mmCIF file of C-alpha atoms in Angstrom:
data_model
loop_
_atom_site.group_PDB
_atom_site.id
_atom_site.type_symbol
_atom_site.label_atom_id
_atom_site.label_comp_id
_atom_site.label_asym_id
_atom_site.label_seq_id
_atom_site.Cartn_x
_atom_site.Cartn_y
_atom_site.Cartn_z
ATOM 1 C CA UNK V 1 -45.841 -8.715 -60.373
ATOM 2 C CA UNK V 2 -46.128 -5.015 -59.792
ATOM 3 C CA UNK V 3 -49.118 -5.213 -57.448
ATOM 4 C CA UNK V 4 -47.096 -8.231 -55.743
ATOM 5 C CA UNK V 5 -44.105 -5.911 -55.605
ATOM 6 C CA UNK V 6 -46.181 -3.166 -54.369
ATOM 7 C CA UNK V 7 -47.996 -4.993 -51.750
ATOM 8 C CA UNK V 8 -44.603 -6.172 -50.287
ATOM 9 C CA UNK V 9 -43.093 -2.538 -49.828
ATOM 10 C CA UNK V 10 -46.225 -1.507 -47.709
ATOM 11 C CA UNK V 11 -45.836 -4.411 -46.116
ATOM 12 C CA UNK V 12 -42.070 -3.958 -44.940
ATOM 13 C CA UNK V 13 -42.800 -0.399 -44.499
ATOM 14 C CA UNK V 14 -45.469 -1.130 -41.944
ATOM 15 C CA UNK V 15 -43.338 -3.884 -40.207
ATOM 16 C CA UNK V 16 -40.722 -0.939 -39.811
ATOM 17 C CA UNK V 17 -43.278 1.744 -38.188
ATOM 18 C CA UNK V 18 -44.220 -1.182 -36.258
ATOM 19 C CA UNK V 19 -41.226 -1.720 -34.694
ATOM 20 C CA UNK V 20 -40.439 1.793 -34.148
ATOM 21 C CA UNK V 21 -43.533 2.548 -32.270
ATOM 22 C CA UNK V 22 -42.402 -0.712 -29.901
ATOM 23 C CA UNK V 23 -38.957 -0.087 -29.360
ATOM 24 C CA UNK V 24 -39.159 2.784 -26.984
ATOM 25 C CA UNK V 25 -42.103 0.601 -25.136
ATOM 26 C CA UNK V 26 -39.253 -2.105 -24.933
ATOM 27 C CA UNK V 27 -36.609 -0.069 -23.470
ATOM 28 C CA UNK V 28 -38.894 1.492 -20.894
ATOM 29 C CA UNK V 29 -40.278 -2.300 -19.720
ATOM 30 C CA UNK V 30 -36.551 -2.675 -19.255
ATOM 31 C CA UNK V 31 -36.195 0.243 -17.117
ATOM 32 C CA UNK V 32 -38.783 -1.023 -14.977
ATOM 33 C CA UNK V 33 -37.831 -4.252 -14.620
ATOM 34 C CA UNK V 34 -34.645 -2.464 -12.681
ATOM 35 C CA UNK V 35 -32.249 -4.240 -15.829
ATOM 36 C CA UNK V 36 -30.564 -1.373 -16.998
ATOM 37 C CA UNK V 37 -28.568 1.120 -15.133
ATOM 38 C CA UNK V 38 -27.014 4.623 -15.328
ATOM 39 C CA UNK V 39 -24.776 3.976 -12.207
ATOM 40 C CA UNK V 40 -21.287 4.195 -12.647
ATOM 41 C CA UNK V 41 -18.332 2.990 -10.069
ATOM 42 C CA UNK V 42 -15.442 4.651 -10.533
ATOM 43 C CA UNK V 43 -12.057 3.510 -9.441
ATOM 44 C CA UNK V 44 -8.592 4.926 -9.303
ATOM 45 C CA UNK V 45 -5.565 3.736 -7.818
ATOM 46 C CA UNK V 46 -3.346 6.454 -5.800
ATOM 47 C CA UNK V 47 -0.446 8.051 -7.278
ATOM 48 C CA UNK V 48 3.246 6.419 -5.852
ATOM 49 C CA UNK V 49 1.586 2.932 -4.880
ATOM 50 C CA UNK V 50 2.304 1.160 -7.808
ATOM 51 C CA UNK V 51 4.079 1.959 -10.703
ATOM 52 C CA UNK V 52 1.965 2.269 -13.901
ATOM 53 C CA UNK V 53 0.238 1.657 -16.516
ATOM 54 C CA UNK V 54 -1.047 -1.478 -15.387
ATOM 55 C CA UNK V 55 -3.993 -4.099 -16.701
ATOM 56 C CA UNK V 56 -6.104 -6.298 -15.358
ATOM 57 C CA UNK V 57 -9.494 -7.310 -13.887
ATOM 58 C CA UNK V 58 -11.222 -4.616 -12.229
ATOM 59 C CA UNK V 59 -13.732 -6.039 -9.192
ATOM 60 C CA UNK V 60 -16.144 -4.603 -6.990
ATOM 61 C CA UNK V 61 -17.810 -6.713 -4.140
ATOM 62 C CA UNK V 62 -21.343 -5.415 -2.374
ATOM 63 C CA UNK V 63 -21.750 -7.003 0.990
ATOM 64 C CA UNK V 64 -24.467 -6.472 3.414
ATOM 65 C CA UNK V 65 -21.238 -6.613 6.198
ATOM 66 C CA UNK V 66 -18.135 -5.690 6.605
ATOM 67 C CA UNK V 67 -16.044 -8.811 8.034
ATOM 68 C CA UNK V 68 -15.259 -10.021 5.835
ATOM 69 C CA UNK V 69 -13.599 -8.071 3.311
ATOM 70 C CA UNK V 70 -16.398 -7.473 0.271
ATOM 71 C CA UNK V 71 -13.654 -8.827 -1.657
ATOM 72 C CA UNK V 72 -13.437 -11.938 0.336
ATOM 73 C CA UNK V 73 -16.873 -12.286 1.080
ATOM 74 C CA UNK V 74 -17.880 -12.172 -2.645
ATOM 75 C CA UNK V 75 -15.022 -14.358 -3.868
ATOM 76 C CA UNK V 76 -16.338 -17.168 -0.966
ATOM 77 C CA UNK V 77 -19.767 -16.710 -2.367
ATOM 78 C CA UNK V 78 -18.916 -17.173 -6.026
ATOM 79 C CA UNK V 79 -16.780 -20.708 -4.626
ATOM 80 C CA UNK V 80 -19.524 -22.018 -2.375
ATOM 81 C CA UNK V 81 -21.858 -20.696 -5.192
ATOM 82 C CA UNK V 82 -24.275 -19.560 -3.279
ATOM 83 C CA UNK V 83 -25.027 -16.145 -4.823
ATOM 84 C CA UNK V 84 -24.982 -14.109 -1.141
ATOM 85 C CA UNK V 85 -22.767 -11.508 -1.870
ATOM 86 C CA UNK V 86 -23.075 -9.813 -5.268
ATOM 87 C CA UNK V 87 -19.892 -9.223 -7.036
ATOM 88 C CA UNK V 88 -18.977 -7.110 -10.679
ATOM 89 C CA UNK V 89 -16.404 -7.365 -12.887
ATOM 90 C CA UNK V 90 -14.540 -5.574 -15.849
ATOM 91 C CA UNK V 91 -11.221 -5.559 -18.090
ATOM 92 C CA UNK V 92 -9.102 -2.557 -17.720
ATOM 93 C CA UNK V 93 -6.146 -1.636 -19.659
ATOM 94 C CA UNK V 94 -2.777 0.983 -19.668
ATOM 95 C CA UNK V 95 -4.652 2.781 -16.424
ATOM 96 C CA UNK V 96 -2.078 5.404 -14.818
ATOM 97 C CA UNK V 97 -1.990 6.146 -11.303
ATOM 98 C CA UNK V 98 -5.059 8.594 -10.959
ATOM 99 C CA UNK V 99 -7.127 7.645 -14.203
ATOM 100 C CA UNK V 100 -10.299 6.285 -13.658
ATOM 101 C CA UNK V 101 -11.624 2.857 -14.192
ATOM 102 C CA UNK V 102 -15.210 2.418 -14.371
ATOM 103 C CA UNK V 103 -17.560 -0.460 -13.295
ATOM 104 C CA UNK V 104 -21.084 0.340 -15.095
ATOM 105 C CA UNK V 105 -24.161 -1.526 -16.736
ATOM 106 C CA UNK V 106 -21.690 -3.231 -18.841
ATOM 107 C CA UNK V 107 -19.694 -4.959 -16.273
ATOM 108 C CA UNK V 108 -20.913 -8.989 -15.813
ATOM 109 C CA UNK V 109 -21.526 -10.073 -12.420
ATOM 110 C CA UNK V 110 -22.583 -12.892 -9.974
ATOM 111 C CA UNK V 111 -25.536 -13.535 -8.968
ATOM 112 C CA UNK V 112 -26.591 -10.674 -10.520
ATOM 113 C CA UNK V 113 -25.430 -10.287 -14.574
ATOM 114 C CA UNK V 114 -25.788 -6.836 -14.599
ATOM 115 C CA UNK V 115 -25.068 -4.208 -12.063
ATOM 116 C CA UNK V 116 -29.008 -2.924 -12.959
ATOM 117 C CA UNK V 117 -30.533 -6.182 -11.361
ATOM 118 C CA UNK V 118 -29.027 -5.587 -7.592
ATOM 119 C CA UNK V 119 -31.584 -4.373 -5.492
ATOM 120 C CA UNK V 120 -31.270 -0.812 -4.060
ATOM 121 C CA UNK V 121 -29.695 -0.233 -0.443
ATOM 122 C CA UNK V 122 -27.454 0.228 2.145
ATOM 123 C CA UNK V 123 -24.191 -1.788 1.262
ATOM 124 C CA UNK V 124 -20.542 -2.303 2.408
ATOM 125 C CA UNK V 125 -17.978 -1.852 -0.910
ATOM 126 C CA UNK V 126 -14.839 -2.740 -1.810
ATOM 127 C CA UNK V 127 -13.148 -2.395 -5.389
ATOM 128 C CA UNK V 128 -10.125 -4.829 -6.068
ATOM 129 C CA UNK V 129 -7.453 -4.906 -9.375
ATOM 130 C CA UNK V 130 -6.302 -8.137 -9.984
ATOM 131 C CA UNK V 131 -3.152 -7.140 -11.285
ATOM 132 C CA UNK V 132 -2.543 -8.886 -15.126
ATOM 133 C CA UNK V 133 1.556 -9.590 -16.458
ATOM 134 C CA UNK V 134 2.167 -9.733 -19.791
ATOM 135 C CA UNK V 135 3.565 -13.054 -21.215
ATOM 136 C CA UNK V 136 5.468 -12.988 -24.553
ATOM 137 C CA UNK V 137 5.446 -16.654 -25.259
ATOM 138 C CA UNK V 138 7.706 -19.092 -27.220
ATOM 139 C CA UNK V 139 4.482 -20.132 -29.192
ATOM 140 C CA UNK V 140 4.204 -16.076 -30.886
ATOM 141 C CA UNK V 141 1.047 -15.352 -28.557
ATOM 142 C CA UNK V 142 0.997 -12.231 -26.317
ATOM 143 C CA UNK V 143 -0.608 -12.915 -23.401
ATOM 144 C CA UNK V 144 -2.356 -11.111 -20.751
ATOM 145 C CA UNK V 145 -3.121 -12.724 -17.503
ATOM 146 C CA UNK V 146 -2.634 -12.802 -13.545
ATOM 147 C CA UNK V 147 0.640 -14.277 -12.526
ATOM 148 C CA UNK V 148 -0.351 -17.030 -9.589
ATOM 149 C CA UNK V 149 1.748 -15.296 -6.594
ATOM 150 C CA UNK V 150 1.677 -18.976 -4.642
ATOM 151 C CA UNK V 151 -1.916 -18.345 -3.668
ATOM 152 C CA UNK V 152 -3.090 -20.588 -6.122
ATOM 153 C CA UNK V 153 -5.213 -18.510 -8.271
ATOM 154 C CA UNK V 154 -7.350 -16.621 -5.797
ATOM 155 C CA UNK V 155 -7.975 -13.199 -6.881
ATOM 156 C CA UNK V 156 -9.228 -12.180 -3.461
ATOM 157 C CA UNK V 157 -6.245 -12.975 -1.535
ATOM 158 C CA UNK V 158 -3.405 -12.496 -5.063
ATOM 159 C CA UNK V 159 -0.447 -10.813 -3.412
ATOM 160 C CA UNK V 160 0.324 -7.387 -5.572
ATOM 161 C CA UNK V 161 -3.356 -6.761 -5.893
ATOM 162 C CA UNK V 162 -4.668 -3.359 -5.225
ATOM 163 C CA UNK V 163 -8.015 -2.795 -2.679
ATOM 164 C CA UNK V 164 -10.164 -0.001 -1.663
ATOM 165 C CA UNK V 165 -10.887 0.433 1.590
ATOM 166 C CA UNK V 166 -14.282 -1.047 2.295
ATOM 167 C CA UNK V 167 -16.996 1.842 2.522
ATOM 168 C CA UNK V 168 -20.393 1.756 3.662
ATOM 169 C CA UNK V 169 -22.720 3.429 0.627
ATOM 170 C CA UNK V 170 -26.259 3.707 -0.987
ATOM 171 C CA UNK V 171 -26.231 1.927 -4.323
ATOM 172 C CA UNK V 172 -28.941 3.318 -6.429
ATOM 173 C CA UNK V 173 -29.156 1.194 -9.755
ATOM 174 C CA UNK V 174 -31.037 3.913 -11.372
ATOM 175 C CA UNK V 175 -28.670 6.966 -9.464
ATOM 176 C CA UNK V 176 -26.764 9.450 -11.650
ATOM 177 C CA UNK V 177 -24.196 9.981 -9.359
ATOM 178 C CA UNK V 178 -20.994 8.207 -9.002
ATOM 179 C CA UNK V 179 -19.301 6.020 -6.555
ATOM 180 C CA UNK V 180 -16.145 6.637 -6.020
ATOM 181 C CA UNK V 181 -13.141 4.373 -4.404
ATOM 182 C CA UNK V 182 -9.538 4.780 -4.705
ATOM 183 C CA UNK V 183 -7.719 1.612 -4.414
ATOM 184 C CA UNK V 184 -4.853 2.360 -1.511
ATOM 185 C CA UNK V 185 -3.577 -0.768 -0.510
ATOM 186 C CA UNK V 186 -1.710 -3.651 -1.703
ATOM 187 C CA UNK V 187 -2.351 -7.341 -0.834
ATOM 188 C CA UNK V 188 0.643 -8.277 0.713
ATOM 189 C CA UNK V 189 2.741 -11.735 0.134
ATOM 190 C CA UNK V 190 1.911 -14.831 1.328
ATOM 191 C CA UNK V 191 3.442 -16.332 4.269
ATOM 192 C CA UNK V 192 4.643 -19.950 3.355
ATOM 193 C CA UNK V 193 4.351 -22.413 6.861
ATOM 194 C CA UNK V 194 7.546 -23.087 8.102
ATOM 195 C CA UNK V 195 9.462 -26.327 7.453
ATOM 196 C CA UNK V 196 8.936 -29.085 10.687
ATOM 197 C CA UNK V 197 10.698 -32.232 11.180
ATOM 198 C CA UNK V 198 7.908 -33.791 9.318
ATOM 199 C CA UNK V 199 6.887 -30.879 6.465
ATOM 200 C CA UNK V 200 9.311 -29.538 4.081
ATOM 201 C CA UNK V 201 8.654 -26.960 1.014
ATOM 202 C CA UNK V 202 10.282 -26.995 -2.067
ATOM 203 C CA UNK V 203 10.048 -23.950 -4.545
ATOM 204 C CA UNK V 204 12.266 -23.970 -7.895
ATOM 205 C CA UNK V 205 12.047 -21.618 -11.032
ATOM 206 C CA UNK V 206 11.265 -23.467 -13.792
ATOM 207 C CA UNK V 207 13.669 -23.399 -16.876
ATOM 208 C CA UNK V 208 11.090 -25.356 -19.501
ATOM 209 C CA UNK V 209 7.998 -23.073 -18.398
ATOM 210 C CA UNK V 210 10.381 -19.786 -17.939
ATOM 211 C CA UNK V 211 11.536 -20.563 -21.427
ATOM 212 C CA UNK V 212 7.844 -21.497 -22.890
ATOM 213 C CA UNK V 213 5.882 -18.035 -21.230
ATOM 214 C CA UNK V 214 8.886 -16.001 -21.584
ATOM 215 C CA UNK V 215 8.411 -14.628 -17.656
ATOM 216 C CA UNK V 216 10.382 -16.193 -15.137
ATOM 217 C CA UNK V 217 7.574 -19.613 -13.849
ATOM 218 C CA UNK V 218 7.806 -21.565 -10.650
ATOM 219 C CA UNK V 219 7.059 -25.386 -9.516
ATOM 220 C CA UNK V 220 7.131 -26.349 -5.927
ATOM 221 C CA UNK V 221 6.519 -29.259 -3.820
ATOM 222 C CA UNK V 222 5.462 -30.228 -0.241
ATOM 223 C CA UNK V 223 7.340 -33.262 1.026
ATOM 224 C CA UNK V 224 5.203 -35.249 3.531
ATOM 225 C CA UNK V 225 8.258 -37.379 5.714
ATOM 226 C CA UNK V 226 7.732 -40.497 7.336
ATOM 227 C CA UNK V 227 9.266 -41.061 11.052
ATOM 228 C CA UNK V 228 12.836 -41.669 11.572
ATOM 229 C CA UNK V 229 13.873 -39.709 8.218
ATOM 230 C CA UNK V 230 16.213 -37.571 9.496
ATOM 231 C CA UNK V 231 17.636 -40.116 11.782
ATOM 232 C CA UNK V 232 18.538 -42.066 8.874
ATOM 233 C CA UNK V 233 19.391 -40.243 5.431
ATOM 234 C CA UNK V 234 20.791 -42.966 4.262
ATOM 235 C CA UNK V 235 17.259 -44.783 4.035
ATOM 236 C CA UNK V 236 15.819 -44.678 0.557
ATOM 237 C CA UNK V 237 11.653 -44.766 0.600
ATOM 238 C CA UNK V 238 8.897 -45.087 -1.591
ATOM 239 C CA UNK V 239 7.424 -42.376 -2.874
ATOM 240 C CA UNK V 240 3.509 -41.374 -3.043
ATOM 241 C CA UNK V 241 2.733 -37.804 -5.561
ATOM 242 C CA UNK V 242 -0.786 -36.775 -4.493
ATOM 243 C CA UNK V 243 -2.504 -34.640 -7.701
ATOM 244 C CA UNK V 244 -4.239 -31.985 -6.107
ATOM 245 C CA UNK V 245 -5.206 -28.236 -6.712
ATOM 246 C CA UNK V 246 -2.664 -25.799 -5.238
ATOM 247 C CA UNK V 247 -2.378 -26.000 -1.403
ATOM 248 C CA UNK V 248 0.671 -25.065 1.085
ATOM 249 C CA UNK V 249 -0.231 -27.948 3.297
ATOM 250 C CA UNK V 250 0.743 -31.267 3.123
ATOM 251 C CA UNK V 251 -0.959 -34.690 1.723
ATOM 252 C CA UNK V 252 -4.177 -35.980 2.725
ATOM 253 C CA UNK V 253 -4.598 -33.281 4.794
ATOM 254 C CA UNK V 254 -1.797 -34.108 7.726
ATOM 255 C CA UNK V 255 -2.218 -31.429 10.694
ATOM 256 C CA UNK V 256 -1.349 -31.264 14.309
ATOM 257 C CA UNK V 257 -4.614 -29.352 15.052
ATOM 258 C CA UNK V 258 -8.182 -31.393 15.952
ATOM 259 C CA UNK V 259 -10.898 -30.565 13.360
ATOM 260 C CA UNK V 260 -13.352 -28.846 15.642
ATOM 261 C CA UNK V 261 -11.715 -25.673 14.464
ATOM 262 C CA UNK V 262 -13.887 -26.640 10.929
ATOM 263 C CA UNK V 263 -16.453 -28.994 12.212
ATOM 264 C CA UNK V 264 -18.768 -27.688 9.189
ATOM 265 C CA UNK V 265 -16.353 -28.644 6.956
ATOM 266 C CA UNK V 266 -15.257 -31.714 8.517
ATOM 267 C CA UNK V 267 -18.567 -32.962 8.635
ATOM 268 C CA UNK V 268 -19.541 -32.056 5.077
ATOM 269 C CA UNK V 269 -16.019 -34.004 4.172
ATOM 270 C CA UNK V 270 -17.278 -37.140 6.303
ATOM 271 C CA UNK V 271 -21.152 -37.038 4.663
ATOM 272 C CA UNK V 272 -19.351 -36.864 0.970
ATOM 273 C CA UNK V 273 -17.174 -40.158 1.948
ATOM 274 C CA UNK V 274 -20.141 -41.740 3.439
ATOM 275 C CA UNK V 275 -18.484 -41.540 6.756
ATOM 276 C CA UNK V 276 -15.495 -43.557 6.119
ATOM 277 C CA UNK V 277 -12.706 -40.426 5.623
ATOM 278 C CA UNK V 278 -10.491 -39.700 8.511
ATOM 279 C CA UNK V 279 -9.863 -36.139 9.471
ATOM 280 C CA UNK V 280 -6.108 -34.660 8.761
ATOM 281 C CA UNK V 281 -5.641 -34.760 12.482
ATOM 282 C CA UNK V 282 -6.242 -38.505 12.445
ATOM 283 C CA UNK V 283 -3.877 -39.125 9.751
ATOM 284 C CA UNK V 284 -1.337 -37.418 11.370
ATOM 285 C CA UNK V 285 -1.372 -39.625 13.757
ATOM 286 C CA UNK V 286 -1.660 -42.765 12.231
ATOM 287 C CA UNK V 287 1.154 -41.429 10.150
ATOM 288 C CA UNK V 288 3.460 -40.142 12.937
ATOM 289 C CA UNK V 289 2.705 -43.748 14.646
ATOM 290 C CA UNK V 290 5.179 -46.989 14.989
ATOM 291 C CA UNK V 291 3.057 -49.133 12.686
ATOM 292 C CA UNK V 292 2.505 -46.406 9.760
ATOM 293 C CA UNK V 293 3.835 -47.636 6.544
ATOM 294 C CA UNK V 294 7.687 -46.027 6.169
ATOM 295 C CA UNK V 295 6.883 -43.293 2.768
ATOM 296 C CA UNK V 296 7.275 -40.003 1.392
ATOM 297 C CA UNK V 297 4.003 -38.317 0.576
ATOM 298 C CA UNK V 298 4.812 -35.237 -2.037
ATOM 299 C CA UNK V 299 2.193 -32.929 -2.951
ATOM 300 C CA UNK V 300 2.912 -30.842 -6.631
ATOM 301 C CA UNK V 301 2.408 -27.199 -6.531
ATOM 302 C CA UNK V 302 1.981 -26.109 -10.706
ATOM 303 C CA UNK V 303 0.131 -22.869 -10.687
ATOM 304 C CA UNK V 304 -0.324 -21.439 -13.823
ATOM 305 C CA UNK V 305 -1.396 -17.786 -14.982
ATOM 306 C CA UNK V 306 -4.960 -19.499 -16.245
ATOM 307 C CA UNK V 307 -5.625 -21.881 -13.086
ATOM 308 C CA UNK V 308 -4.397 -23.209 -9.755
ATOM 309 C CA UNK V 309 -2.985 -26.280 -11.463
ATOM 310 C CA UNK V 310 -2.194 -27.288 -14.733
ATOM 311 C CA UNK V 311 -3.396 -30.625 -14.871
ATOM 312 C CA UNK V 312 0.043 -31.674 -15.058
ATOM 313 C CA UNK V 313 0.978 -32.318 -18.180
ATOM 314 C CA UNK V 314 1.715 -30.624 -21.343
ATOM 315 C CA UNK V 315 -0.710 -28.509 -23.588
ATOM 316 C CA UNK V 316 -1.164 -26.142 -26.454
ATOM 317 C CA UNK V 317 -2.789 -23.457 -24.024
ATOM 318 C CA UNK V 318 -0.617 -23.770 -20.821
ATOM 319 C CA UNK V 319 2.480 -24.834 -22.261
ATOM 320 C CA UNK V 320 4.860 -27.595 -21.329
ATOM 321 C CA UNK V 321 3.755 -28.689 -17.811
ATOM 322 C CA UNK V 322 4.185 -32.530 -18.058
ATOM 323 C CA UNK V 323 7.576 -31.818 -19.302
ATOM 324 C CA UNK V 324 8.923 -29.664 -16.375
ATOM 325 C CA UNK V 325 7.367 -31.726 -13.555
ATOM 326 C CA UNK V 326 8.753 -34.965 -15.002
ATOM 327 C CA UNK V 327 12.071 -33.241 -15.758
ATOM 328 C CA UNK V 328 13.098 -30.669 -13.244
#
């Protein structure tokens, strides 16, 4: 048993040489493989902009151009998915006006997961703080996330955000020294369409969801109306509610303009439905028409601070959706 015993502890103790003498061959096949990184991005925000501390998500887009917007460019690449403009990401917390936030080797990132993997050059940059509220819920939770500002969840374009300016640098993975952007400008509010004689918007602060989240939560609506409907108020009509994700415009797409301004799009749209979807501009006017069926097309707008729509109904994690849309 003692030679047993004996024979074990030289073997664990040459196992642990072992993998001493390999680690540092590890971490340098690392550093060669352009992984790691000792770049850091540092970001302020300027001093009377905002008022502080705030939290949030701290992003950084790297696009080879400048129009558009690193910010938008990377947030279109991470929808359409297809990994052309590289884009980081980090938590940030209680940052004053002038403190610096930093985006490093620990930041995750699309298509590259760490900052190390981009490929050095010449690149157009643009940091971006997507602005979190705190939520003091009915259910005891605390939370931290972005409140939708009726963009429907798009951090690019969420009004209140703070941007850099976008600046043309060198990004060196392996470079000691810093990057550094100052976030100066504010994304400003969105500007709902107006109402037409065929489009109205309805936007109503919730009571049940204001209640549940303990911040003040808002439903809305866009009311698609059939022809004749102000002529005749007294006309009752049936009613279609199209479940959607978050959009300003109206059902099924109804628009006054031709497609060719999207023929991309319009064209992907038609391949998907096997050719057999109309465009919006069709339906408009089949639906402005004599013959179109007399009905109210009504398209829910339920943003909530996790996603551009809640599903609509009610849930542990977003609260009591199905109750306020049914209700109020």
């Amino acid at each position: 048993m003692r030679l047993a015993s004996t024979g074990i502890r030289y073997a664990a103790l040459a196992l642990a040489v072992l993998l001493t003498a390999c680690a540092p061959m590890r971490r340098a096949a690392v550093d060669e493989g352009g992984v790691s990184s000792r770049l850091r991005i540092e970001v302020s925000y300027a001093a009377g902009l905002v008022p502080g501390p705030l939290a949030g998500r701290l992003f950084l887009g790297i696009s080879p151009s400048a129009d558009p917007e690193p910010r938008i460019a990377a947030y279109n690449s991470a929808r359409q998915r297809d990994g052309r403009v590289p884009f980081f990401a980090t938590d940030v917390a209680d940052v004053e006006p002038g403190e610096t936030m930093v985006i490093d080797a620990a930041a995750d990132g699309y298509p590259y997961a760490r900052l190390g993997e981009l490929p050095s050059g010449d690149y157009w940059v643009q940091a971006l703080l997507h602005v979190y509220t705190e939520y003091r819920r009915r259910d005891g939770h605390v939370v931290w996330a972005p409140q939708d500002q009726w963009e429907g969840q798009r951090w690019a374009f969420s009004p209140g955000n703070l941007i850099s300016a976008p600046q043309r640098v060198r990004v060196d993975p392996g470079s000691d020294t810093p990057i550094q952007l100052e976030l100066t400008g504010e994304i400003p509010p969105i500007e709902t369409p107006p109402d037409t004689a065929w489009v109205r918007r309805v936007k109503i602060r919730s009571r049940i969801l204001s209640d549940w989240w303990g911040h003040p939560m808002y439903l809305g609506a866009v009311v698609l109306l059939p022809r004749g409907y102000d002529e005749s108020p007294e006309m009752r009509y049936p009613v279609v509610f199209e479940a959607d994700h978050f959009k300003l415009e109206p059902a099924f797409g109804f628009t006054a303009e031709p497609p060719s301004g999207e023929p991309q799009l319009f064209a992907q749209m038609m391949r998907e439905s096997g050719g057999m979807r109309e465009s919006g501009y069709d339906f408009q006017r089949a639906w402005t028409g004599d013959d179109f069926p007399r009905l109210i097309a009504v398209t829910i707008q339920h943003p909530t601070p996790f996603f551009d729509d809640s599903y609509g109904l009610n849930s542990a994690n977003n609260g009591p959706y199905g109750d306020a849309i049914h209700q109020e």
